[in-house]
């Protein structure tokens, strides 16, 4: 475990460099976008004096280096600035929206993982059967469908035509079904394909044939010996999918009116709210890094033979 702890510390130290690079990149990218944020926020009817006053208030009249230093200094003190749209602290805006996105991504990942792993194992055990071809075909369709198209299709069928589920919003537990199902579709397809490929590789190993020769029950051979040894690459895909779903929630939250940080990102980009966009990108990057550290620890738990 000492090696694992040292590896985690090294990863966190390198992550600080990564976060610094992300902060510089997003800061410069926002500044080269066309359009004047002060004019957007002030409105088309605002006078030149009002726009100049707002620009000075936002610090946009300062040199880029001074603007970045003000931004990064605040970040190091836990202050991400103030939203130009709402005049509320960026931290407050993000904290208010983050639980909704985490809940949506967690439910979608859980559903996608359970269905994907189950389907992948069945497809591997029944290799080249009709069931295998059906699962592979459905998985290919799931990977190919755009998130926004699937979301609109689900709204049309289950909300508009059948009236079973809410079309948008976050009122009540049923509201999460359609957005979570939309996000879970791609995750399910990817996890099932990876599970199938990994299981086929493991099921051809000598220790599987040895377990079968000793008379071990099929369920023990498949789950205990097969899936456990095939689960490392599957775990990697699941963790990456959770991170991808946090980013993919931008489209899904917009389609379903889900009050998460994805929708906040879209609104902030449209309004040129630099402080909120910068804060959100840093939060996304931090979540990805923490996710990688957690997965490194889970590798050791799943397979004790792994050492760093």
PDB file of C-alpha atoms in Angstrom:
ATOM      1  CA  UNK A   1       0.000   0.000   0.000  1.00  0.00           C
ATOM      2  CA  UNK A   2       2.992   2.315   0.466  1.00  0.00           C
ATOM      3  CA  UNK A   3       3.617   2.170  -3.276  1.00  0.00           C
ATOM      4  CA  UNK A   4      -0.016   2.977  -3.941  1.00  0.00           C
ATOM      5  CA  UNK A   5       0.069   5.959  -1.562  1.00  0.00           C
ATOM      6  CA  UNK A   6       3.250   7.277  -3.188  1.00  0.00           C
ATOM      7  CA  UNK A   7       1.665   6.874  -6.626  1.00  0.00           C
ATOM      8  CA  UNK A   8      -1.411   8.835  -5.519  1.00  0.00           C
ATOM      9  CA  UNK A   9       0.757  11.650  -4.149  1.00  0.00           C
ATOM     10  CA  UNK A  10       2.722  11.816  -7.410  1.00  0.00           C
ATOM     11  CA  UNK A  11      -0.522  11.850  -9.379  1.00  0.00           C
ATOM     12  CA  UNK A  12      -1.927  14.705  -7.297  1.00  0.00           C
ATOM     13  CA  UNK A  13       1.261  16.753  -7.693  1.00  0.00           C
ATOM     14  CA  UNK A  14       1.217  16.262 -11.468  1.00  0.00           C
ATOM     15  CA  UNK A  15      -2.480  17.131 -11.418  1.00  0.00           C
ATOM     16  CA  UNK A  16      -1.681  20.567 -10.021  1.00  0.00           C
ATOM     17  CA  UNK A  17       0.438  21.221 -13.111  1.00  0.00           C
ATOM     18  CA  UNK A  18      -2.422  19.998 -15.280  1.00  0.00           C
ATOM     19  CA  UNK A  19      -4.896  22.309 -13.544  1.00  0.00           C
ATOM     20  CA  UNK A  20      -2.521  25.235 -14.033  1.00  0.00           C
ATOM     21  CA  UNK A  21      -2.347  24.468 -17.749  1.00  0.00           C
ATOM     22  CA  UNK A  22      -6.132  24.169 -17.938  1.00  0.00           C
ATOM     23  CA  UNK A  23      -6.574  27.520 -16.221  1.00  0.00           C
ATOM     24  CA  UNK A  24      -4.217  29.254 -18.669  1.00  0.00           C
ATOM     25  CA  UNK A  25      -5.843  27.599 -21.688  1.00  0.00           C
ATOM     26  CA  UNK A  26      -9.440  28.415 -20.789  1.00  0.00           C
ATOM     27  CA  UNK A  27      -8.475  31.963 -19.759  1.00  0.00           C
ATOM     28  CA  UNK A  28      -6.886  32.672 -23.145  1.00  0.00           C
ATOM     29  CA  UNK A  29      -9.601  30.883 -25.148  1.00  0.00           C
ATOM     30  CA  UNK A  30     -12.359  32.972 -23.604  1.00  0.00           C
ATOM     31  CA  UNK A  31     -10.481  36.193 -24.344  1.00  0.00           C
ATOM     32  CA  UNK A  32     -10.063  35.452 -28.054  1.00  0.00           C
ATOM     33  CA  UNK A  33     -13.767  34.741 -28.615  1.00  0.00           C
ATOM     34  CA  UNK A  34     -15.461  37.328 -30.856  1.00  0.00           C
ATOM     35  CA  UNK A  35     -17.765  39.828 -29.222  1.00  0.00           C
ATOM     36  CA  UNK A  36     -17.486  42.200 -26.279  1.00  0.00           C
ATOM     37  CA  UNK A  37     -18.655  40.623 -22.987  1.00  0.00           C
ATOM     38  CA  UNK A  38     -19.332  44.068 -21.521  1.00  0.00           C
ATOM     39  CA  UNK A  39     -21.590  44.960 -24.450  1.00  0.00           C
ATOM     40  CA  UNK A  40     -23.426  41.613 -24.196  1.00  0.00           C
ATOM     41  CA  UNK A  41     -24.039  42.057 -20.479  1.00  0.00           C
ATOM     42  CA  UNK A  42     -24.944  45.756 -20.700  1.00  0.00           C
ATOM     43  CA  UNK A  43     -27.408  45.235 -23.534  1.00  0.00           C
ATOM     44  CA  UNK A  44     -27.741  46.771 -26.957  1.00  0.00           C
ATOM     45  CA  UNK A  45     -29.393  49.927 -25.606  1.00  0.00           C
ATOM     46  CA  UNK A  46     -26.549  50.743 -23.200  1.00  0.00           C
ATOM     47  CA  UNK A  47     -24.465  53.828 -23.897  1.00  0.00           C
ATOM     48  CA  UNK A  48     -20.724  53.717 -24.537  1.00  0.00           C
ATOM     49  CA  UNK A  49     -20.091  55.169 -21.070  1.00  0.00           C
ATOM     50  CA  UNK A  50     -22.144  52.440 -19.441  1.00  0.00           C
ATOM     51  CA  UNK A  51     -20.275  49.755 -21.391  1.00  0.00           C
ATOM     52  CA  UNK A  52     -16.901  51.253 -20.443  1.00  0.00           C
ATOM     53  CA  UNK A  53     -17.968  51.418 -16.798  1.00  0.00           C
ATOM     54  CA  UNK A  54     -19.020  47.749 -16.849  1.00  0.00           C
ATOM     55  CA  UNK A  55     -15.804  46.760 -18.607  1.00  0.00           C
ATOM     56  CA  UNK A  56     -13.789  48.450 -15.870  1.00  0.00           C
ATOM     57  CA  UNK A  57     -15.952  46.828 -13.201  1.00  0.00           C
ATOM     58  CA  UNK A  58     -15.249  43.394 -14.679  1.00  0.00           C
ATOM     59  CA  UNK A  59     -11.543  44.148 -15.005  1.00  0.00           C
ATOM     60  CA  UNK A  60     -11.629  43.674 -18.767  1.00  0.00           C
ATOM     61  CA  UNK A  61      -9.764  46.957 -19.320  1.00  0.00           C
ATOM     62  CA  UNK A  62      -6.678  45.552 -17.593  1.00  0.00           C
ATOM     63  CA  UNK A  63      -3.762  43.820 -19.400  1.00  0.00           C
ATOM     64  CA  UNK A  64      -4.204  40.051 -19.900  1.00  0.00           C
ATOM     65  CA  UNK A  65      -1.444  39.237 -17.419  1.00  0.00           C
ATOM     66  CA  UNK A  66      -3.099  41.334 -14.739  1.00  0.00           C
ATOM     67  CA  UNK A  67      -6.472  39.717 -15.455  1.00  0.00           C
ATOM     68  CA  UNK A  68      -4.991  36.232 -15.173  1.00  0.00           C
ATOM     69  CA  UNK A  69      -3.145  37.063 -11.969  1.00  0.00           C
ATOM     70  CA  UNK A  70      -6.372  38.342 -10.399  1.00  0.00           C
ATOM     71  CA  UNK A  71      -8.153  35.176 -11.512  1.00  0.00           C
ATOM     72  CA  UNK A  72      -5.536  32.661 -10.312  1.00  0.00           C
ATOM     73  CA  UNK A  73      -4.980  34.537  -7.040  1.00  0.00           C
ATOM     74  CA  UNK A  74      -8.661  34.222  -6.260  1.00  0.00           C
ATOM     75  CA  UNK A  75      -8.647  30.520  -7.179  1.00  0.00           C
ATOM     76  CA  UNK A  76      -5.801  29.823  -4.740  1.00  0.00           C
ATOM     77  CA  UNK A  77      -7.909  31.471  -2.016  1.00  0.00           C
ATOM     78  CA  UNK A  78     -11.041  29.509  -2.967  1.00  0.00           C
ATOM     79  CA  UNK A  79     -12.608  32.511  -4.687  1.00  0.00           C
ATOM     80  CA  UNK A  80     -13.639  31.921  -8.306  1.00  0.00           C
ATOM     81  CA  UNK A  81     -14.945  35.423  -8.737  1.00  0.00           C
ATOM     82  CA  UNK A  82     -18.416  36.813  -9.172  1.00  0.00           C
ATOM     83  CA  UNK A  83     -20.957  36.046 -11.878  1.00  0.00           C
ATOM     84  CA  UNK A  84     -21.504  39.008 -14.159  1.00  0.00           C
ATOM     85  CA  UNK A  85     -25.068  37.838 -14.877  1.00  0.00           C
ATOM     86  CA  UNK A  86     -26.345  37.270 -11.349  1.00  0.00           C
ATOM     87  CA  UNK A  87     -23.776  39.169  -9.230  1.00  0.00           C
ATOM     88  CA  UNK A  88     -23.510  36.054  -7.053  1.00  0.00           C
ATOM     89  CA  UNK A  89     -20.211  34.306  -6.170  1.00  0.00           C
ATOM     90  CA  UNK A  90     -19.265  31.710  -8.789  1.00  0.00           C
ATOM     91  CA  UNK A  91     -18.698  29.132  -6.042  1.00  0.00           C
ATOM     92  CA  UNK A  92     -22.288  29.626  -4.883  1.00  0.00           C
ATOM     93  CA  UNK A  93     -23.603  29.235  -8.440  1.00  0.00           C
ATOM     94  CA  UNK A  94     -21.648  26.000  -8.983  1.00  0.00           C
ATOM     95  CA  UNK A  95     -22.401  24.468  -5.585  1.00  0.00           C
ATOM     96  CA  UNK A  96     -26.119  25.065  -6.153  1.00  0.00           C
ATOM     97  CA  UNK A  97     -26.054  23.228  -9.513  1.00  0.00           C
ATOM     98  CA  UNK A  98     -23.380  20.551  -8.974  1.00  0.00           C
ATOM     99  CA  UNK A  99     -25.514  18.015  -7.011  1.00  0.00           C
ATOM    100  CA  UNK A 100     -28.046  17.814  -9.859  1.00  0.00           C
ATOM    101  CA  UNK A 101     -25.333  16.987 -12.415  1.00  0.00           C
ATOM    102  CA  UNK A 102     -23.575  14.496 -10.141  1.00  0.00           C
ATOM    103  CA  UNK A 103     -26.886  12.742  -9.446  1.00  0.00           C
ATOM    104  CA  UNK A 104     -27.729  12.568 -13.143  1.00  0.00           C
ATOM    105  CA  UNK A 105     -24.272  11.259 -14.102  1.00  0.00           C
ATOM    106  CA  UNK A 106     -24.209   8.760 -11.212  1.00  0.00           C
ATOM    107  CA  UNK A 107     -27.631   7.303 -12.060  1.00  0.00           C
ATOM    108  CA  UNK A 108     -26.754   7.092 -15.765  1.00  0.00           C
ATOM    109  CA  UNK A 109     -23.410   5.428 -14.982  1.00  0.00           C
ATOM    110  CA  UNK A 110     -24.991   2.944 -12.592  1.00  0.00           C
ATOM    111  CA  UNK A 111     -27.715   1.990 -15.065  1.00  0.00           C
ATOM    112  CA  UNK A 112     -25.284   1.835 -17.970  1.00  0.00           C
ATOM    113  CA  UNK A 113     -22.789  -0.256 -16.015  1.00  0.00           C
ATOM    114  CA  UNK A 114     -25.307  -2.809 -14.722  1.00  0.00           C
ATOM    115  CA  UNK A 115     -26.962  -3.313 -18.098  1.00  0.00           C
ATOM    116  CA  UNK A 116     -23.710  -3.081 -20.053  1.00  0.00           C
ATOM    117  CA  UNK A 117     -21.763  -5.581 -17.945  1.00  0.00           C
ATOM    118  CA  UNK A 118     -24.672  -8.029 -17.911  1.00  0.00           C
ATOM    119  CA  UNK A 119     -25.171  -7.774 -21.671  1.00  0.00           C
ATOM    120  CA  UNK A 120     -21.435  -8.064 -22.327  1.00  0.00           C
ATOM    121  CA  UNK A 121     -21.085 -11.202 -20.213  1.00  0.00           C
ATOM    122  CA  UNK A 122     -24.096 -12.823 -21.897  1.00  0.00           C
ATOM    123  CA  UNK A 123     -22.735 -11.952 -25.345  1.00  0.00           C
ATOM    124  CA  UNK A 124     -19.313 -13.416 -24.491  1.00  0.00           C
ATOM    125  CA  UNK A 125     -20.734 -16.635 -23.031  1.00  0.00           C
ATOM    126  CA  UNK A 126     -23.091 -17.045 -26.030  1.00  0.00           C
ATOM    127  CA  UNK A 127     -20.466 -16.042 -28.585  1.00  0.00           C
ATOM    128  CA  UNK A 128     -21.589 -16.013 -32.246  1.00  0.00           C
ATOM    129  CA  UNK A 129     -25.162 -16.863 -31.271  1.00  0.00           C
ATOM    130  CA  UNK A 130     -28.228 -14.904 -32.350  1.00  0.00           C
ATOM    131  CA  UNK A 131     -28.298 -13.277 -28.899  1.00  0.00           C
ATOM    132  CA  UNK A 132     -24.676 -12.191 -29.288  1.00  0.00           C
ATOM    133  CA  UNK A 133     -25.411 -10.590 -32.664  1.00  0.00           C
ATOM    134  CA  UNK A 134     -28.486  -8.813 -31.291  1.00  0.00           C
ATOM    135  CA  UNK A 135     -26.558  -7.400 -28.312  1.00  0.00           C
ATOM    136  CA  UNK A 136     -23.685  -6.315 -30.559  1.00  0.00           C
ATOM    137  CA  UNK A 137     -26.120  -4.640 -32.968  1.00  0.00           C
ATOM    138  CA  UNK A 138     -27.907  -2.770 -30.202  1.00  0.00           C
ATOM    139  CA  UNK A 139     -24.553  -1.705 -28.750  1.00  0.00           C
ATOM    140  CA  UNK A 140     -23.429  -0.360 -32.106  1.00  0.00           C
ATOM    141  CA  UNK A 141     -26.670   1.597 -32.437  1.00  0.00           C
ATOM    142  CA  UNK A 142     -26.229   3.008 -28.927  1.00  0.00           C
ATOM    143  CA  UNK A 143     -22.696   4.205 -29.685  1.00  0.00           C
ATOM    144  CA  UNK A 144     -23.806   5.785 -32.976  1.00  0.00           C
ATOM    145  CA  UNK A 145     -26.835   7.764 -31.757  1.00  0.00           C
ATOM    146  CA  UNK A 146     -26.243  11.451 -30.923  1.00  0.00           C
ATOM    147  CA  UNK A 147     -27.282  12.353 -27.381  1.00  0.00           C
ATOM    148  CA  UNK A 148     -29.470  15.302 -28.377  1.00  0.00           C
ATOM    149  CA  UNK A 149     -31.308  13.237 -31.030  1.00  0.00           C
ATOM    150  CA  UNK A 150     -31.998  10.383 -28.623  1.00  0.00           C
ATOM    151  CA  UNK A 151     -33.167  12.841 -25.971  1.00  0.00           C
ATOM    152  CA  UNK A 152     -35.660  14.471 -28.305  1.00  0.00           C
ATOM    153  CA  UNK A 153     -36.867  11.045 -29.473  1.00  0.00           C
ATOM    154  CA  UNK A 154     -37.475   9.898 -25.889  1.00  0.00           C
ATOM    155  CA  UNK A 155     -39.367  13.104 -25.121  1.00  0.00           C
ATOM    156  CA  UNK A 156     -41.533  12.612 -28.191  1.00  0.00           C
ATOM    157  CA  UNK A 157     -42.370   8.992 -27.319  1.00  0.00           C
ATOM    158  CA  UNK A 158     -42.614   8.871 -23.523  1.00  0.00           C
ATOM    159  CA  UNK A 159     -43.601  12.457 -22.673  1.00  0.00           C
ATOM    160  CA  UNK A 160     -45.588  13.773 -25.635  1.00  0.00           C
ATOM    161  CA  UNK A 161     -47.166  10.637 -27.149  1.00  0.00           C
ATOM    162  CA  UNK A 162     -47.585   8.343 -24.127  1.00  0.00           C
ATOM    163  CA  UNK A 163     -47.562  10.975 -21.380  1.00  0.00           C
ATOM    164  CA  UNK A 164     -45.835   8.626 -18.949  1.00  0.00           C
ATOM    165  CA  UNK A 165     -42.905  10.845 -17.939  1.00  0.00           C
ATOM    166  CA  UNK A 166     -42.188  14.577 -17.570  1.00  0.00           C
ATOM    167  CA  UNK A 167     -40.627  16.167 -20.641  1.00  0.00           C
ATOM    168  CA  UNK A 168     -38.365  18.550 -18.725  1.00  0.00           C
ATOM    169  CA  UNK A 169     -37.486  19.936 -15.319  1.00  0.00           C
ATOM    170  CA  UNK A 170     -36.512  18.241 -12.077  1.00  0.00           C
ATOM    171  CA  UNK A 171     -39.813  18.007 -10.215  1.00  0.00           C
ATOM    172  CA  UNK A 172     -40.195  14.566  -8.650  1.00  0.00           C
ATOM    173  CA  UNK A 173     -38.198  11.323  -9.028  1.00  0.00           C
ATOM    174  CA  UNK A 174     -39.662  10.519 -12.460  1.00  0.00           C
ATOM    175  CA  UNK A 175     -38.014  13.624 -13.929  1.00  0.00           C
ATOM    176  CA  UNK A 176     -34.615  11.945 -13.943  1.00  0.00           C
ATOM    177  CA  UNK A 177     -35.737   8.907 -15.966  1.00  0.00           C
ATOM    178  CA  UNK A 178     -35.527  10.416 -19.464  1.00  0.00           C
ATOM    179  CA  UNK A 179     -32.267  12.413 -19.062  1.00  0.00           C
ATOM    180  CA  UNK A 180     -30.568   9.530 -17.232  1.00  0.00           C
ATOM    181  CA  UNK A 181     -31.786   7.064 -19.858  1.00  0.00           C
ATOM    182  CA  UNK A 182     -30.455   9.304 -22.613  1.00  0.00           C
ATOM    183  CA  UNK A 183     -27.023   9.514 -21.014  1.00  0.00           C
ATOM    184  CA  UNK A 184     -26.988   5.817 -20.111  1.00  0.00           C
ATOM    185  CA  UNK A 185     -27.571   4.677 -23.718  1.00  0.00           C
ATOM    186  CA  UNK A 186     -24.063   5.473 -24.929  1.00  0.00           C
ATOM    187  CA  UNK A 187     -22.490   4.259 -21.677  1.00  0.00           C
ATOM    188  CA  UNK A 188     -24.377   0.946 -21.832  1.00  0.00           C
ATOM    189  CA  UNK A 189     -23.268   0.304 -25.391  1.00  0.00           C
ATOM    190  CA  UNK A 190     -19.602   1.060 -24.700  1.00  0.00           C
ATOM    191  CA  UNK A 191     -19.451  -0.935 -21.460  1.00  0.00           C
ATOM    192  CA  UNK A 192     -21.135  -3.969 -23.057  1.00  0.00           C
ATOM    193  CA  UNK A 193     -18.680  -3.992 -25.965  1.00  0.00           C
ATOM    194  CA  UNK A 194     -15.672  -3.714 -23.661  1.00  0.00           C
ATOM    195  CA  UNK A 195     -17.046  -6.386 -21.302  1.00  0.00           C
ATOM    196  CA  UNK A 196     -17.616  -8.781 -24.181  1.00  0.00           C
ATOM    197  CA  UNK A 197     -14.115  -8.289 -25.598  1.00  0.00           C
ATOM    198  CA  UNK A 198     -12.447  -8.601 -22.203  1.00  0.00           C
ATOM    199  CA  UNK A 199     -14.492 -11.676 -21.229  1.00  0.00           C
ATOM    200  CA  UNK A 200     -13.713 -13.449 -24.515  1.00  0.00           C
ATOM    201  CA  UNK A 201     -10.012 -12.967 -23.856  1.00  0.00           C
ATOM    202  CA  UNK A 202     -10.244 -14.279 -20.296  1.00  0.00           C
ATOM    203  CA  UNK A 203     -12.548 -17.217 -21.096  1.00  0.00           C
ATOM    204  CA  UNK A 204      -9.873 -18.575 -23.433  1.00  0.00           C
ATOM    205  CA  UNK A 205      -7.243 -18.742 -20.680  1.00  0.00           C
ATOM    206  CA  UNK A 206      -5.930 -21.983 -19.154  1.00  0.00           C
ATOM    207  CA  UNK A 207      -7.174 -21.250 -15.626  1.00  0.00           C
ATOM    208  CA  UNK A 208     -10.762 -21.100 -16.936  1.00  0.00           C
ATOM    209  CA  UNK A 209     -10.408 -24.544 -18.495  1.00  0.00           C
ATOM    210  CA  UNK A 210      -8.845 -25.801 -15.249  1.00  0.00           C
ATOM    211  CA  UNK A 211     -11.799 -24.507 -13.222  1.00  0.00           C
ATOM    212  CA  UNK A 212     -14.199 -26.181 -15.643  1.00  0.00           C
ATOM    213  CA  UNK A 213     -12.257 -29.447 -15.470  1.00  0.00           C
ATOM    214  CA  UNK A 214     -12.486 -29.409 -11.678  1.00  0.00           C
ATOM    215  CA  UNK A 215     -16.267 -29.291 -11.950  1.00  0.00           C
ATOM    216  CA  UNK A 216     -16.817 -25.706 -10.819  1.00  0.00           C
ATOM    217  CA  UNK A 217     -20.379 -24.487 -11.459  1.00  0.00           C
ATOM    218  CA  UNK A 218     -20.765 -22.394 -14.639  1.00  0.00           C
ATOM    219  CA  UNK A 219     -21.809 -19.352 -12.610  1.00  0.00           C
ATOM    220  CA  UNK A 220     -18.618 -19.598 -10.538  1.00  0.00           C
ATOM    221  CA  UNK A 221     -16.471 -19.949 -13.639  1.00  0.00           C
ATOM    222  CA  UNK A 222     -18.105 -16.991 -15.368  1.00  0.00           C
ATOM    223  CA  UNK A 223     -18.415 -14.576 -12.443  1.00  0.00           C
ATOM    224  CA  UNK A 224     -15.674 -15.452  -9.970  1.00  0.00           C
ATOM    225  CA  UNK A 225     -12.962 -16.542 -12.388  1.00  0.00           C
ATOM    226  CA  UNK A 226     -13.994 -14.859 -15.620  1.00  0.00           C
ATOM    227  CA  UNK A 227     -15.556 -11.495 -14.834  1.00  0.00           C
ATOM    228  CA  UNK A 228     -13.274 -10.719 -11.913  1.00  0.00           C
ATOM    229  CA  UNK A 229     -10.162 -11.104 -14.078  1.00  0.00           C
ATOM    230  CA  UNK A 230     -11.768  -9.265 -16.990  1.00  0.00           C
ATOM    231  CA  UNK A 231     -13.027  -6.351 -14.929  1.00  0.00           C
ATOM    232  CA  UNK A 232      -9.938  -4.093 -14.925  1.00  0.00           C
ATOM    233  CA  UNK A 233     -10.421  -2.699 -18.467  1.00  0.00           C
ATOM    234  CA  UNK A 234     -14.172  -2.568 -17.848  1.00  0.00           C
ATOM    235  CA  UNK A 235     -13.606  -0.520 -14.693  1.00  0.00           C
ATOM    236  CA  UNK A 236     -11.428   1.864 -16.685  1.00  0.00           C
ATOM    237  CA  UNK A 237     -14.180   2.366 -19.267  1.00  0.00           C
ATOM    238  CA  UNK A 238     -16.822   2.885 -16.562  1.00  0.00           C
ATOM    239  CA  UNK A 239     -14.723   5.527 -14.811  1.00  0.00           C
ATOM    240  CA  UNK A 240     -13.999   7.328 -18.070  1.00  0.00           C
ATOM    241  CA  UNK A 241     -17.676   7.175 -18.942  1.00  0.00           C
ATOM    242  CA  UNK A 242     -18.637   8.791 -15.646  1.00  0.00           C
ATOM    243  CA  UNK A 243     -16.285  11.655 -16.432  1.00  0.00           C
ATOM    244  CA  UNK A 244     -17.582  11.833 -20.000  1.00  0.00           C
ATOM    245  CA  UNK A 245     -21.173  11.893 -18.753  1.00  0.00           C
ATOM    246  CA  UNK A 246     -20.381  14.941 -16.635  1.00  0.00           C
ATOM    247  CA  UNK A 247     -19.316  16.693 -19.832  1.00  0.00           C
ATOM    248  CA  UNK A 248     -21.999  15.072 -21.968  1.00  0.00           C
ATOM    249  CA  UNK A 249     -24.609  16.337 -19.539  1.00  0.00           C
ATOM    250  CA  UNK A 250     -24.211  19.775 -21.143  1.00  0.00           C
ATOM    251  CA  UNK A 251     -26.390  18.752 -24.098  1.00  0.00           C
ATOM    252  CA  UNK A 252     -28.691  16.509 -22.092  1.00  0.00           C
ATOM    253  CA  UNK A 253     -29.365  19.131 -19.421  1.00  0.00           C
ATOM    254  CA  UNK A 254     -30.122  21.687 -22.117  1.00  0.00           C
ATOM    255  CA  UNK A 255     -32.581  19.372 -23.902  1.00  0.00           C
ATOM    256  CA  UNK A 256     -34.367  18.323 -20.697  1.00  0.00           C
ATOM    257  CA  UNK A 257     -34.104  21.609 -18.805  1.00  0.00           C
ATOM    258  CA  UNK A 258     -32.152  19.871 -16.035  1.00  0.00           C
ATOM    259  CA  UNK A 259     -30.785  22.427 -13.533  1.00  0.00           C
ATOM    260  CA  UNK A 260     -27.174  21.239 -13.461  1.00  0.00           C
ATOM    261  CA  UNK A 261     -23.766  22.728 -14.209  1.00  0.00           C
ATOM    262  CA  UNK A 262     -24.032  21.679 -17.857  1.00  0.00           C
ATOM    263  CA  UNK A 263     -26.951  24.009 -18.413  1.00  0.00           C
ATOM    264  CA  UNK A 264     -25.174  26.661 -16.373  1.00  0.00           C
ATOM    265  CA  UNK A 265     -22.186  26.312 -18.714  1.00  0.00           C
ATOM    266  CA  UNK A 266     -24.335  26.877 -21.815  1.00  0.00           C
ATOM    267  CA  UNK A 267     -26.040  29.929 -20.307  1.00  0.00           C
ATOM    268  CA  UNK A 268     -22.729  31.393 -19.142  1.00  0.00           C
ATOM    269  CA  UNK A 269     -21.027  30.940 -22.516  1.00  0.00           C
ATOM    270  CA  UNK A 270     -23.953  32.623 -24.275  1.00  0.00           C
ATOM    271  CA  UNK A 271     -23.736  35.567 -21.866  1.00  0.00           C
ATOM    272  CA  UNK A 272     -19.917  35.743 -22.017  1.00  0.00           C
ATOM    273  CA  UNK A 273     -19.838  35.260 -18.245  1.00  0.00           C
ATOM    274  CA  UNK A 274     -16.097  34.609 -18.057  1.00  0.00           C
ATOM    275  CA  UNK A 275     -15.901  34.011 -14.314  1.00  0.00           C
ATOM    276  CA  UNK A 276     -18.518  31.237 -14.302  1.00  0.00           C
ATOM    277  CA  UNK A 277     -17.111  29.505 -17.403  1.00  0.00           C
ATOM    278  CA  UNK A 278     -13.578  29.529 -15.985  1.00  0.00           C
ATOM    279  CA  UNK A 279     -14.816  28.191 -12.662  1.00  0.00           C
ATOM    280  CA  UNK A 280     -16.840  25.420 -14.316  1.00  0.00           C
ATOM    281  CA  UNK A 281     -13.914  24.264 -16.461  1.00  0.00           C
ATOM    282  CA  UNK A 282     -11.697  24.058 -13.385  1.00  0.00           C
ATOM    283  CA  UNK A 283     -14.389  22.077 -11.558  1.00  0.00           C
ATOM    284  CA  UNK A 284     -14.691  19.656 -14.489  1.00  0.00           C
ATOM    285  CA  UNK A 285     -10.912  19.199 -14.607  1.00  0.00           C
ATOM    286  CA  UNK A 286     -10.709  18.655 -10.843  1.00  0.00           C
ATOM    287  CA  UNK A 287     -13.481  16.049 -10.947  1.00  0.00           C
ATOM    288  CA  UNK A 288     -11.674  14.154 -13.724  1.00  0.00           C
ATOM    289  CA  UNK A 289      -8.442  14.148 -11.737  1.00  0.00           C
ATOM    290  CA  UNK A 290     -10.098  12.961  -8.528  1.00  0.00           C
ATOM    291  CA  UNK A 291     -11.877  10.263 -10.525  1.00  0.00           C
ATOM    292  CA  UNK A 292      -8.561   8.987 -11.879  1.00  0.00           C
ATOM    293  CA  UNK A 293      -7.108   8.816  -8.369  1.00  0.00           C
ATOM    294  CA  UNK A 294     -10.130   6.872  -7.096  1.00  0.00           C
ATOM    295  CA  UNK A 295      -9.868   4.428 -10.000  1.00  0.00           C
ATOM    296  CA  UNK A 296      -6.163   3.871  -9.262  1.00  0.00           C
ATOM    297  CA  UNK A 297      -7.152   2.793  -5.749  1.00  0.00           C
ATOM    298  CA  UNK A 298      -9.988   0.595  -7.039  1.00  0.00           C
ATOM    299  CA  UNK A 299      -7.542  -1.259  -9.309  1.00  0.00           C
ATOM    300  CA  UNK A 300      -5.742  -2.538  -6.214  1.00  0.00           C
ATOM    301  CA  UNK A 301      -9.026  -3.492  -4.565  1.00  0.00           C
ATOM    302  CA  UNK A 302     -10.277  -5.413  -7.621  1.00  0.00           C
ATOM    303  CA  UNK A 303      -6.941  -7.108  -8.300  1.00  0.00           C
ATOM    304  CA  UNK A 304      -4.589  -7.281  -5.265  1.00  0.00           C
ATOM    305  CA  UNK A 305      -1.756  -8.370  -7.577  1.00  0.00           C
ATOM    306  CA  UNK A 306      -1.490  -4.809  -8.920  1.00  0.00           C
ATOM    307  CA  UNK A 307       1.287  -2.781  -7.362  1.00  0.00           C
ATOM    308  CA  UNK A 308       2.489   0.731  -8.159  1.00  0.00           C
TER     309      UNK A 308
END
